[in-house]
């Protein structure tokens, strides 16, 4: 694909208008929406209103008049259809790590001490495995890690309480078959907890169709809620009223404003709220969901997924064709691919420095050290296009071919990569 | 005190200029800063910059360039002197309820199973007691509640692991003697956990001087961080490296960017971070702390406390003089008083309706049902003055004397009070 092909595809893209709903800096091609989503154009004004009018002018009244008190449920209802869930089943609150803690405790309680092992993958995002270690130990169990996806099924044995997986792997971009793995987990007597951090807003998700047990995920990646936007949590309705999650804050109480002495959990997903909603942070996510409403009118997740797969496929093809020695870590099989592409460069090419050189030329992706060292590029179908793909690979190929990455300003490491 | 006296006192107030650092709506006297602090004048512009420039323009780079990654520690350092703590000991993250969960687990671990009872008061804010019930049960213990403050000492027995108290009671405004109760707890072999939600920014706090063990508190009351601003957590340095708190997210890891398979806690308070910082919410608190920097130059907490006590004393005197049958629930003893005043009205006077009538006339306080039903008025020495006191009591006295509260628009209850 050359730039003329790409421009033709962009011009014909039925989702093209969505890009105008974002503010992206001039001269920047942003391919890191899998880490921090871009700024929706409407967000600054909406947050300004929340700050100046809801907080500054209406003050404490806004708990009622601006609906602050309902934000966790209202945002959950807006998000539900993008997760394959129903309104009333999703809550927006706290962080991914904290929500994972809640649902893992709940899942282990559901196993009533008969099973205590949490199974996951070593390649899972670290916070998931750290939280799972903590929760499994609290229940007298342990976290057992599969080295490769194909090592998961043998671990689904009579000790396995919970299969906890990230739907789309943050490094490789590989996507699990949620329906199949959930079925296998259930057949083995385990429950399935899904981390949707790299899925929500980017790939089709059908939690109810998969009959998954719990899910959590991030509000600031493909959902574009802003840095540190609250995360989400979902529980299958069949588990309602069975267990308590341990973060028993007043906002998860059945009657928070009765100020009872004893905790009594609210029915359903409301129990998974703990403290007061982070209003300003949630407001960013609320505005970002307007963009998804617009996307719904243009074909919804089906259209987003088609575009995402076309973008990532074009990127894989171009990198393989243009960058000698690049090894793609992301599956070519569309059914196994999220909305990002990761690859390593040949020994002797400093992936970190290549990414810094790319950034210096206006192309922002992400670099992760490890084995193999991976460059990662996220393609957000809401705002990325085919010209982004072509220009990024052109620039990457040039940087590698000319070794222009091999300069002190690119090779010296900063704190966060 | 009449309005002329009040105006003279306001004119002579050395902290008078601080009020101009807040945006308060015209025609409103805000006496509910104990629930949600007012909007600092600089906050909208600072949040706009965070949204448009840090997020929208600089995107993922802002983790480094805007210092997002350091926010929890940097804000903790700024807050530390107002808590009687040192820089490096305080972290700003998550909610009050979640931070309480962390420190209660840590405190019970420190007791190594030898003691499992958490002692608190029935009148504590519900979320504290709910969280304590959950944590105590997880350790095989229980929460035991004192009915009155004087019932606390007998509960500090050989079963007591932790004395958990809110420094200033949210309903009565009564302040505990932190040094004395911490000493009693320690003499009994218990640890002391302090909730500073209604203290931070309003009263002198000396955590190190009291040799307290842990403290947590809210960022959006007297600290003015905005609705749902992140909370804070402090641990005495003598407990460093002794225990793990259970919310073991990656940001509390010793080397979060090494992506180790196993969790290893960071040294000191950093372990109490869990997930990614809520950047936009934390930015509100960052800006609010500029106001405290300005207050520091005008006499600091000593000056704030003097003014706060003078305001609450004037309010108590005026209510007692002007509102027949009002019974003050807040101690007259300055050493036992926070920065709010609560009182009940005689049977037959609907406190809720009186508060609605006050709000309709521009005076915002808070009403809490219960026994007795209390009207609460917070006096934030950063932005409240003596004229606020006089006008509020004038209006209150008029509403009660004329029974103008007894109208359907005031007596019908809304969802959140």
PDB file of N, CA, C and O in Angstrom, chain A residues 25 35 37 52 55 57 60 64 94 98 101 122 127 130 133-134 170 220 226-228 246 248-250 253 259-263 276-277 279 368 416, chain B residues 35 37 44 55 57 60 64 94 98 101 122 127 130 133-134 170 220 226-228 246-250 253 259-263 276-277 279 368 416:
ATOM      1  N   UNK A  25      -2.608  16.720  18.051  1.00  0.00           N
ATOM      2  CA  UNK A  25      -1.675  17.809  17.766  1.00  0.00           C
ATOM      3  C   UNK A  25      -1.191  17.781  16.318  1.00  0.00           C
ATOM      4  O   UNK A  25      -1.056  16.718  15.715  1.00  0.00           O
ATOM      5  N   UNK A  35      -2.461   2.791  24.943  1.00  0.00           N
ATOM      6  CA  UNK A  35      -1.878   3.136  26.239  1.00  0.00           C
ATOM      7  C   UNK A  35      -2.637   4.305  26.869  1.00  0.00           C
ATOM      8  O   UNK A  35      -3.066   4.223  28.013  1.00  0.00           O
ATOM      9  N   UNK A  37      -5.651   6.977  25.377  1.00  0.00           N
ATOM     10  CA  UNK A  37      -6.465   7.440  24.250  1.00  0.00           C
ATOM     11  C   UNK A  37      -6.331   8.937  24.030  1.00  0.00           C
ATOM     12  O   UNK A  37      -5.945   9.686  24.933  1.00  0.00           O
ATOM     13  N   UNK A  52     -16.410  24.598  36.604  1.00  0.00           N
ATOM     14  CA  UNK A  52     -16.879  25.954  36.925  1.00  0.00           C
ATOM     15  C   UNK A  52     -18.339  25.990  37.364  1.00  0.00           C
ATOM     16  O   UNK A  52     -18.683  26.751  38.268  1.00  0.00           O
ATOM     17  N   UNK A  55     -19.198  22.177  40.024  1.00  0.00           N
ATOM     18  CA  UNK A  55     -18.487  22.316  41.298  1.00  0.00           C
ATOM     19  C   UNK A  55     -18.540  23.757  41.804  1.00  0.00           C
ATOM     20  O   UNK A  55     -19.080  24.039  42.878  1.00  0.00           O
ATOM     21  N   UNK A  57     -20.085  26.656  40.954  1.00  0.00           N
ATOM     22  CA  UNK A  57     -21.315  27.424  41.134  1.00  0.00           C
ATOM     23  C   UNK A  57     -22.360  26.670  41.943  1.00  0.00           C
ATOM     24  O   UNK A  57     -22.960  27.207  42.873  1.00  0.00           O
ATOM     25  N   UNK A  60     -22.320  21.669  46.464  1.00  0.00           N
ATOM     26  CA  UNK A  60     -22.789  20.390  46.989  1.00  0.00           C
ATOM     27  C   UNK A  60     -24.103  19.929  46.343  1.00  0.00           C
ATOM     28  O   UNK A  60     -24.382  18.733  46.268  1.00  0.00           O
ATOM     29  N   UNK A  64     -27.009  15.985  43.413  1.00  0.00           N
ATOM     30  CA  UNK A  64     -28.325  15.706  42.845  1.00  0.00           C
ATOM     31  C   UNK A  64     -28.503  16.325  41.471  1.00  0.00           C
ATOM     32  O   UNK A  64     -28.822  15.658  40.510  1.00  0.00           O
ATOM     33  N   UNK A  94     -13.125   3.557  40.457  1.00  0.00           N
ATOM     34  CA  UNK A  94     -11.803   3.111  40.904  1.00  0.00           C
ATOM     35  C   UNK A  94     -10.889   2.771  39.713  1.00  0.00           C
ATOM     36  O   UNK A  94     -11.106   3.241  38.615  1.00  0.00           O
ATOM     37  N   UNK A  98      -7.863  -2.188  41.270  1.00  0.00           N
ATOM     38  CA  UNK A  98      -8.781  -2.294  42.411  1.00  0.00           C
ATOM     39  C   UNK A  98     -10.030  -3.077  42.027  1.00  0.00           C
ATOM     40  O   UNK A  98     -10.514  -3.907  42.798  1.00  0.00           O
ATOM     41  N   UNK A 101      -9.202  -6.676  42.016  1.00  0.00           N
ATOM     42  CA  UNK A 101      -9.163  -7.174  43.400  1.00  0.00           C
ATOM     43  C   UNK A 101     -10.559  -7.546  43.884  1.00  0.00           C
ATOM     44  O   UNK A 101     -10.773  -8.605  44.481  1.00  0.00           O
ATOM     45  N   UNK A 122       1.945 -15.802  32.322  1.00  0.00           N
ATOM     46  CA  UNK A 122       3.086 -14.994  32.739  1.00  0.00           C
ATOM     47  C   UNK A 122       3.144 -13.675  31.958  1.00  0.00           C
ATOM     48  O   UNK A 122       3.599 -12.654  32.462  1.00  0.00           O
ATOM     49  N   UNK A 127       0.198  -5.887  36.762  1.00  0.00           N
ATOM     50  CA  UNK A 127      -0.694  -5.555  37.874  1.00  0.00           C
ATOM     51  C   UNK A 127      -1.736  -6.654  38.085  1.00  0.00           C
ATOM     52  O   UNK A 127      -2.112  -6.960  39.217  1.00  0.00           O
ATOM     53  N   UNK A 130      -0.017  -9.454  39.978  1.00  0.00           N
ATOM     54  CA  UNK A 130       0.289  -9.051  41.369  1.00  0.00           C
ATOM     55  C   UNK A 130      -0.975  -9.099  42.227  1.00  0.00           C
ATOM     56  O   UNK A 130      -0.968  -9.595  43.365  1.00  0.00           O
ATOM     57  N   UNK A 133      -1.946 -12.676  42.855  1.00  0.00           N
ATOM     58  CA  UNK A 133      -1.114 -13.290  43.907  1.00  0.00           C
ATOM     59  C   UNK A 133      -1.665 -12.931  45.279  1.00  0.00           C
ATOM     60  O   UNK A 133      -1.808 -13.785  46.162  1.00  0.00           O
ATOM     61  N   UNK A 134      -1.959 -11.655  45.468  1.00  0.00           N
ATOM     62  CA  UNK A 134      -2.448 -11.177  46.761  1.00  0.00           C
ATOM     63  C   UNK A 134      -3.779 -11.841  47.125  1.00  0.00           C
ATOM     64  O   UNK A 134      -3.959 -12.337  48.241  1.00  0.00           O
ATOM     65  N   UNK A 170      -1.359  -7.095  26.316  1.00  0.00           N
ATOM     66  CA  UNK A 170      -0.858  -5.719  26.167  1.00  0.00           C
ATOM     67  C   UNK A 170       0.428  -5.657  25.359  1.00  0.00           C
ATOM     68  O   UNK A 170       0.747  -4.623  24.776  1.00  0.00           O
ATOM     69  N   UNK A 220      -9.186   4.649  30.076  1.00  0.00           N
ATOM     70  CA  UNK A 220      -8.380   5.691  29.413  1.00  0.00           C
ATOM     71  C   UNK A 220      -7.561   5.201  28.229  1.00  0.00           C
ATOM     72  O   UNK A 220      -6.727   5.946  27.731  1.00  0.00           O
ATOM     73  N   UNK A 226      -9.376   9.834  29.342  1.00  0.00           N
ATOM     74  CA  UNK A 226      -8.402  10.756  29.930  1.00  0.00           C
ATOM     75  C   UNK A 226      -7.519  10.069  30.958  1.00  0.00           C
ATOM     76  O   UNK A 226      -7.907   9.055  31.537  1.00  0.00           O
ATOM     77  N   UNK A 227      -6.325  10.647  31.200  1.00  0.00           N
ATOM     78  CA  UNK A 227      -5.335   9.985  32.060  1.00  0.00           C
ATOM     79  C   UNK A 227      -5.887   9.716  33.457  1.00  0.00           C
ATOM     80  O   UNK A 227      -6.257  10.639  34.160  1.00  0.00           O
ATOM     81  N   UNK A 228      -5.928   8.443  33.811  1.00  0.00           N
ATOM     82  CA  UNK A 228      -6.435   8.082  35.125  1.00  0.00           C
ATOM     83  C   UNK A 228      -7.952   8.099  35.223  1.00  0.00           C
ATOM     84  O   UNK A 228      -8.506   8.140  36.328  1.00  0.00           O
ATOM     85  N   UNK A 246     -14.812  -7.426  49.115  1.00  0.00           N
ATOM     86  CA  UNK A 246     -14.332  -6.978  50.430  1.00  0.00           C
ATOM     87  C   UNK A 246     -14.157  -5.462  50.587  1.00  0.00           C
ATOM     88  O   UNK A 246     -14.018  -5.001  51.723  1.00  0.00           O
ATOM     89  N   UNK A 248     -15.820  -2.834  51.097  1.00  0.00           N
ATOM     90  CA  UNK A 248     -17.199  -2.547  51.477  1.00  0.00           C
ATOM     91  C   UNK A 248     -17.405  -1.088  51.889  1.00  0.00           C
ATOM     92  O   UNK A 248     -17.795  -0.802  53.016  1.00  0.00           O
ATOM     93  N   UNK A 249     -17.150  -0.200  50.962  1.00  0.00           N
ATOM     94  CA  UNK A 249     -17.367   1.220  51.239  1.00  0.00           C
ATOM     95  C   UNK A 249     -18.846   1.577  51.221  1.00  0.00           C
ATOM     96  O   UNK A 249     -19.684   0.811  50.732  1.00  0.00           O
ATOM     97  N   UNK A 250     -19.137   2.758  51.746  1.00  0.00           N
ATOM     98  CA  UNK A 250     -20.551   3.140  51.927  1.00  0.00           C
ATOM     99  C   UNK A 250     -21.329   3.233  50.631  1.00  0.00           C
ATOM    100  O   UNK A 250     -22.535   3.023  50.616  1.00  0.00           O
ATOM    101  N   UNK A 253     -23.200   0.158  49.747  1.00  0.00           N
ATOM    102  CA  UNK A 253     -24.193  -0.275  50.735  1.00  0.00           C
ATOM    103  C   UNK A 253     -25.591  -0.253  50.102  1.00  0.00           C
ATOM    104  O   UNK A 253     -25.868   0.545  49.216  1.00  0.00           O
ATOM    105  N   UNK A 259     -27.148   5.423  56.672  1.00  0.00           N
ATOM    106  CA  UNK A 259     -26.059   5.458  57.654  1.00  0.00           C
ATOM    107  C   UNK A 259     -26.224   4.364  58.711  1.00  0.00           C
ATOM    108  O   UNK A 259     -26.071   4.595  59.906  1.00  0.00           O
ATOM    109  N   UNK A 260     -26.555   3.157  58.247  1.00  0.00           N
ATOM    110  CA  UNK A 260     -26.628   2.005  59.150  1.00  0.00           C
ATOM    111  C   UNK A 260     -25.272   1.732  59.786  1.00  0.00           C
ATOM    112  O   UNK A 260     -24.239   2.047  59.218  1.00  0.00           O
ATOM    113  N   UNK A 261     -25.305   1.046  60.927  1.00  0.00           N
ATOM    114  CA  UNK A 261     -24.052   0.641  61.551  1.00  0.00           C
ATOM    115  C   UNK A 261     -23.414  -0.536  60.821  1.00  0.00           C
ATOM    116  O   UNK A 261     -22.195  -0.660  60.783  1.00  0.00           O
ATOM    117  N   UNK A 262     -24.236  -1.423  60.279  1.00  0.00           N
ATOM    118  CA  UNK A 262     -23.694  -2.622  59.641  1.00  0.00           C
ATOM    119  C   UNK A 262     -23.759  -2.524  58.134  1.00  0.00           C
ATOM    120  O   UNK A 262     -24.719  -2.005  57.567  1.00  0.00           O
ATOM    121  N   UNK A 263     -22.727  -3.087  57.525  1.00  0.00           N
ATOM    122  CA  UNK A 263     -22.699  -3.110  56.062  1.00  0.00           C
ATOM    123  C   UNK A 263     -23.675  -4.139  55.522  1.00  0.00           C
ATOM    124  O   UNK A 263     -23.696  -5.283  55.974  1.00  0.00           O
ATOM    125  N   UNK A 276     -16.731   7.526  47.229  1.00  0.00           N
ATOM    126  CA  UNK A 276     -17.363   8.588  46.457  1.00  0.00           C
ATOM    127  C   UNK A 276     -16.825   8.591  45.022  1.00  0.00           C
ATOM    128  O   UNK A 276     -15.638   8.404  44.820  1.00  0.00           O
ATOM    129  N   UNK A 277     -17.689   8.808  44.035  1.00  0.00           N
ATOM    130  CA  UNK A 277     -17.207   8.818  42.649  1.00  0.00           C
ATOM    131  C   UNK A 277     -16.195   9.939  42.394  1.00  0.00           C
ATOM    132  O   UNK A 277     -16.325  11.031  42.944  1.00  0.00           O
ATOM    133  N   UNK A 279     -15.620  12.496  40.370  1.00  0.00           N
ATOM    134  CA  UNK A 279     -16.519  13.183  39.440  1.00  0.00           C
ATOM    135  C   UNK A 279     -15.786  13.751  38.227  1.00  0.00           C
ATOM    136  O   UNK A 279     -16.183  13.515  37.084  1.00  0.00           O
ATOM    137  N   UNK A 368       8.400  -1.508  24.712  1.00  0.00           N
ATOM    138  CA  UNK A 368       8.501  -2.280  25.941  1.00  0.00           C
ATOM    139  C   UNK A 368       9.741  -3.133  25.908  1.00  0.00           C
ATOM    140  O   UNK A 368       9.942  -3.932  24.988  1.00  0.00           O
ATOM    141  N   UNK A 416      10.232   6.454  32.181  1.00  0.00           N
ATOM    142  CA  UNK A 416       9.060   5.703  31.750  1.00  0.00           C
ATOM    143  C   UNK A 416       9.130   5.533  30.250  1.00  0.00           C
ATOM    144  O   UNK A 416       9.364   6.506  29.536  1.00  0.00           O
TER     145      UNK A 416
ATOM    146  N   UNK B  35     -17.994  19.220  53.639  1.00  0.00           N
ATOM    147  CA  UNK B  35     -18.513  18.140  52.798  1.00  0.00           C
ATOM    148  C   UNK B  35     -17.856  18.186  51.416  1.00  0.00           C
ATOM    149  O   UNK B  35     -17.327  17.186  50.935  1.00  0.00           O
ATOM    150  N   UNK B  37     -15.322  21.062  49.468  1.00  0.00           N
ATOM    151  CA  UNK B  37     -14.649  22.356  49.490  1.00  0.00           C
ATOM    152  C   UNK B  37     -14.989  23.202  48.276  1.00  0.00           C
ATOM    153  O   UNK B  37     -15.401  22.683  47.236  1.00  0.00           O
ATOM    154  N   UNK B  44      -9.795  26.121  37.453  1.00  0.00           N
ATOM    155  CA  UNK B  44     -10.285  25.866  36.083  1.00  0.00           C
ATOM    156  C   UNK B  44      -9.179  25.984  35.031  1.00  0.00           C
ATOM    157  O   UNK B  44      -9.061  25.124  34.151  1.00  0.00           O
ATOM    158  N   UNK B  55      -2.663  16.368  28.330  1.00  0.00           N
ATOM    159  CA  UNK B  55      -3.279  15.202  27.700  1.00  0.00           C
ATOM    160  C   UNK B  55      -3.377  15.394  26.182  1.00  0.00           C
ATOM    161  O   UNK B  55      -2.787  14.633  25.407  1.00  0.00           O
ATOM    162  N   UNK B  57      -2.270  17.609  23.856  1.00  0.00           N
ATOM    163  CA  UNK B  57      -1.130  17.942  22.990  1.00  0.00           C
ATOM    164  C   UNK B  57       0.052  17.012  23.229  1.00  0.00           C
ATOM    165  O   UNK B  57       0.647  16.500  22.289  1.00  0.00           O
ATOM    166  N   UNK B  60       0.957  10.794  25.650  1.00  0.00           N
ATOM    167  CA  UNK B  60       1.629   9.822  26.516  1.00  0.00           C
ATOM    168  C   UNK B  60       2.933  10.359  27.116  1.00  0.00           C
ATOM    169  O   UNK B  60       3.364   9.934  28.196  1.00  0.00           O
ATOM    170  N   UNK B  64       6.081  11.587  31.711  1.00  0.00           N
ATOM    171  CA  UNK B  64       7.373  12.134  32.119  1.00  0.00           C
ATOM    172  C   UNK B  64       7.362  13.658  32.175  1.00  0.00           C
ATOM    173  O   UNK B  64       7.695  14.255  33.186  1.00  0.00           O
ATOM    174  N   UNK B  94      -6.342   7.037  45.173  1.00  0.00           N
ATOM    175  CA  UNK B  94      -7.564   6.279  45.467  1.00  0.00           C
ATOM    176  C   UNK B  94      -8.515   7.080  46.371  1.00  0.00           C
ATOM    177  O   UNK B  94      -8.440   8.302  46.422  1.00  0.00           O
ATOM    178  N   UNK B  98     -10.782   3.165  50.317  1.00  0.00           N
ATOM    179  CA  UNK B  98      -9.785   2.209  49.825  1.00  0.00           C
ATOM    180  C   UNK B  98      -8.475   2.366  50.599  1.00  0.00           C
ATOM    181  O   UNK B  98      -7.831   1.373  50.953  1.00  0.00           O
ATOM    182  N   UNK B 101      -8.855   0.688  53.879  1.00  0.00           N
ATOM    183  CA  UNK B 101      -8.736  -0.773  53.705  1.00  0.00           C
ATOM    184  C   UNK B 101      -7.265  -1.189  53.704  1.00  0.00           C
ATOM    185  O   UNK B 101      -6.874  -2.157  54.359  1.00  0.00           O
ATOM    186  N   UNK B 122     -19.505   3.953  67.196  1.00  0.00           N
ATOM    187  CA  UNK B 122     -20.699   3.795  66.357  1.00  0.00           C
ATOM    188  C   UNK B 122     -20.981   5.064  65.562  1.00  0.00           C
ATOM    189  O   UNK B 122     -21.505   5.008  64.452  1.00  0.00           O
ATOM    190  N   UNK B 127     -18.653   4.555  56.247  1.00  0.00           N
ATOM    191  CA  UNK B 127     -17.729   3.814  55.380  1.00  0.00           C
ATOM    192  C   UNK B 127     -16.548   3.277  56.181  1.00  0.00           C
ATOM    193  O   UNK B 127     -16.050   2.181  55.921  1.00  0.00           O
ATOM    194  N   UNK B 130     -17.759   0.153  57.955  1.00  0.00           N
ATOM    195  CA  UNK B 130     -17.999  -0.946  57.004  1.00  0.00           C
ATOM    196  C   UNK B 130     -16.675  -1.569  56.567  1.00  0.00           C
ATOM    197  O   UNK B 130     -16.528  -2.789  56.489  1.00  0.00           O
ATOM    198  N   UNK B 133     -15.217  -3.581  59.390  1.00  0.00           N
ATOM    199  CA  UNK B 133     -15.888  -4.887  59.528  1.00  0.00           C
ATOM    200  C   UNK B 133     -15.289  -5.888  58.550  1.00  0.00           C
ATOM    201  O   UNK B 133     -14.978  -7.030  58.899  1.00  0.00           O
ATOM    202  N   UNK B 134     -15.140  -5.456  57.316  1.00  0.00           N
ATOM    203  CA  UNK B 134     -14.618  -6.344  56.274  1.00  0.00           C
ATOM    204  C   UNK B 134     -13.195  -6.793  56.592  1.00  0.00           C
ATOM    205  O   UNK B 134     -12.869  -7.979  56.521  1.00  0.00           O
ATOM    206  N   UNK B 170     -17.758  13.523  61.893  1.00  0.00           N
ATOM    207  CA  UNK B 170     -18.438  14.202  60.772  1.00  0.00           C
ATOM    208  C   UNK B 170     -19.787  14.782  61.187  1.00  0.00           C
ATOM    209  O   UNK B 170     -20.254  15.731  60.563  1.00  0.00           O
ATOM    210  N   UNK B 220     -11.177  16.306  49.168  1.00  0.00           N
ATOM    211  CA  UNK B 220     -12.152  17.244  48.589  1.00  0.00           C
ATOM    212  C   UNK B 220     -12.997  17.987  49.618  1.00  0.00           C
ATOM    213  O   UNK B 220     -13.966  18.629  49.253  1.00  0.00           O
ATOM    214  N   UNK B 226     -11.660  19.249  44.861  1.00  0.00           N
ATOM    215  CA  UNK B 226     -12.699  19.006  43.847  1.00  0.00           C
ATOM    216  C   UNK B 226     -13.409  17.689  44.071  1.00  0.00           C
ATOM    217  O   UNK B 226     -12.860  16.781  44.685  1.00  0.00           O
ATOM    218  N   UNK B 227     -14.640  17.575  43.537  1.00  0.00           N
ATOM    219  CA  UNK B 227     -15.472  16.398  43.817  1.00  0.00           C
ATOM    220  C   UNK B 227     -14.794  15.096  43.381  1.00  0.00           C
ATOM    221  O   UNK B 227     -14.485  14.923  42.211  1.00  0.00           O
ATOM    222  N   UNK B 228     -14.577  14.223  44.352  1.00  0.00           N
ATOM    223  CA  UNK B 228     -13.926  12.954  44.041  1.00  0.00           C
ATOM    224  C   UNK B 228     -12.423  13.064  43.870  1.00  0.00           C
ATOM    225  O   UNK B 228     -11.796  12.175  43.298  1.00  0.00           O
ATOM    226  N   UNK B 246      -2.673  -5.259  50.911  1.00  0.00           N
ATOM    227  CA  UNK B 246      -3.105  -6.288  49.960  1.00  0.00           C
ATOM    228  C   UNK B 246      -3.448  -5.797  48.555  1.00  0.00           C
ATOM    229  O   UNK B 246      -3.536  -6.623  47.645  1.00  0.00           O
ATOM    230  N   UNK B 247      -3.626  -4.494  48.386  1.00  0.00           N
ATOM    231  CA  UNK B 247      -3.961  -3.982  47.043  1.00  0.00           C
ATOM    232  C   UNK B 247      -2.660  -3.770  46.266  1.00  0.00           C
ATOM    233  O   UNK B 247      -2.192  -2.650  46.053  1.00  0.00           O
ATOM    234  N   UNK B 248      -2.088  -4.907  45.865  1.00  0.00           N
ATOM    235  CA  UNK B 248      -0.726  -4.945  45.336  1.00  0.00           C
ATOM    236  C   UNK B 248      -0.676  -4.641  43.844  1.00  0.00           C
ATOM    237  O   UNK B 248      -0.235  -5.474  43.044  1.00  0.00           O
ATOM    238  N   UNK B 249      -1.129  -3.453  43.484  1.00  0.00           N
ATOM    239  CA  UNK B 249      -1.056  -3.058  42.071  1.00  0.00           C
ATOM    240  C   UNK B 249       0.365  -2.699  41.657  1.00  0.00           C
ATOM    241  O   UNK B 249       1.242  -2.481  42.499  1.00  0.00           O
ATOM    242  N   UNK B 250       0.563  -2.614  40.353  1.00  0.00           N
ATOM    243  CA  UNK B 250       1.925  -2.437  39.821  1.00  0.00           C
ATOM    244  C   UNK B 250       2.582  -1.147  40.262  1.00  0.00           C
ATOM    245  O   UNK B 250       3.808  -1.084  40.367  1.00  0.00           O
ATOM    246  N   UNK B 253       4.731  -1.456  43.252  1.00  0.00           N
ATOM    247  CA  UNK B 253       5.841  -2.411  43.116  1.00  0.00           C
ATOM    248  C   UNK B 253       7.174  -1.665  43.266  1.00  0.00           C
ATOM    249  O   UNK B 253       7.280  -0.490  42.938  1.00  0.00           O
ATOM    250  N   UNK B 259       8.519  -4.823  35.153  1.00  0.00           N
ATOM    251  CA  UNK B 259       7.512  -5.823  34.785  1.00  0.00           C
ATOM    252  C   UNK B 259       7.892  -7.225  35.264  1.00  0.00           C
ATOM    253  O   UNK B 259       7.790  -8.195  34.524  1.00  0.00           O
ATOM    254  N   UNK B 260       8.337  -7.303  36.509  1.00  0.00           N
ATOM    255  CA  UNK B 260       8.624  -8.605  37.120  1.00  0.00           C
ATOM    256  C   UNK B 260       7.369  -9.464  37.188  1.00  0.00           C
ATOM    257  O   UNK B 260       6.265  -8.950  37.256  1.00  0.00           O
ATOM    258  N   UNK B 261       7.575 -10.758  37.281  1.00  0.00           N
ATOM    259  CA  UNK B 261       6.431 -11.664  37.458  1.00  0.00           C
ATOM    260  C   UNK B 261       5.886 -11.601  38.874  1.00  0.00           C
ATOM    261  O   UNK B 261       4.693 -11.779  39.088  1.00  0.00           O
ATOM    262  N   UNK B 262       6.744 -11.404  39.839  1.00  0.00           N
ATOM    263  CA  UNK B 262       6.312 -11.437  41.238  1.00  0.00           C
ATOM    264  C   UNK B 262       6.248 -10.046  41.834  1.00  0.00           C
ATOM    265  O   UNK B 262       7.105  -9.199  41.566  1.00  0.00           O
ATOM    266  N   UNK B 263       5.265  -9.874  42.688  1.00  0.00           N
ATOM    267  CA  UNK B 263       5.123  -8.591  43.364  1.00  0.00           C
ATOM    268  C   UNK B 263       6.180  -8.442  44.447  1.00  0.00           C
ATOM    269  O   UNK B 263       6.390  -9.342  45.265  1.00  0.00           O
ATOM    270  N   UNK B 276      -2.743   3.199  38.320  1.00  0.00           N
ATOM    271  CA  UNK B 276      -2.308   4.433  37.666  1.00  0.00           C
ATOM    272  C   UNK B 276      -2.945   5.644  38.347  1.00  0.00           C
ATOM    273  O   UNK B 276      -4.118   5.604  38.698  1.00  0.00           O
ATOM    274  N   UNK B 277      -2.186   6.731  38.542  1.00  0.00           N
ATOM    275  CA  UNK B 277      -2.775   7.908  39.191  1.00  0.00           C
ATOM    276  C   UNK B 277      -3.942   8.499  38.392  1.00  0.00           C
ATOM    277  O   UNK B 277      -3.906   8.512  37.161  1.00  0.00           O
ATOM    278  N   UNK B 279      -4.983  11.358  37.063  1.00  0.00           N
ATOM    279  CA  UNK B 279      -4.252  12.604  36.807  1.00  0.00           C
ATOM    280  C   UNK B 279      -5.138  13.843  36.901  1.00  0.00           C
ATOM    281  O   UNK B 279      -4.799  14.804  37.600  1.00  0.00           O
ATOM    282  N   UNK B 368     -28.240  16.187  58.387  1.00  0.00           N
ATOM    283  CA  UNK B 368     -28.149  14.740  58.532  1.00  0.00           C
ATOM    284  C   UNK B 368     -29.277  14.242  59.398  1.00  0.00           C
ATOM    285  O   UNK B 368     -29.443  14.699  60.531  1.00  0.00           O
ATOM    286  N   UNK B 416     -30.493  12.796  48.061  1.00  0.00           N
ATOM    287  CA  UNK B 416     -29.275  12.968  48.839  1.00  0.00           C
ATOM    288  C   UNK B 416     -29.430  14.191  49.717  1.00  0.00           C
ATOM    289  O   UNK B 416     -29.829  15.244  49.227  1.00  0.00           O
TER     290      UNK B 416
END
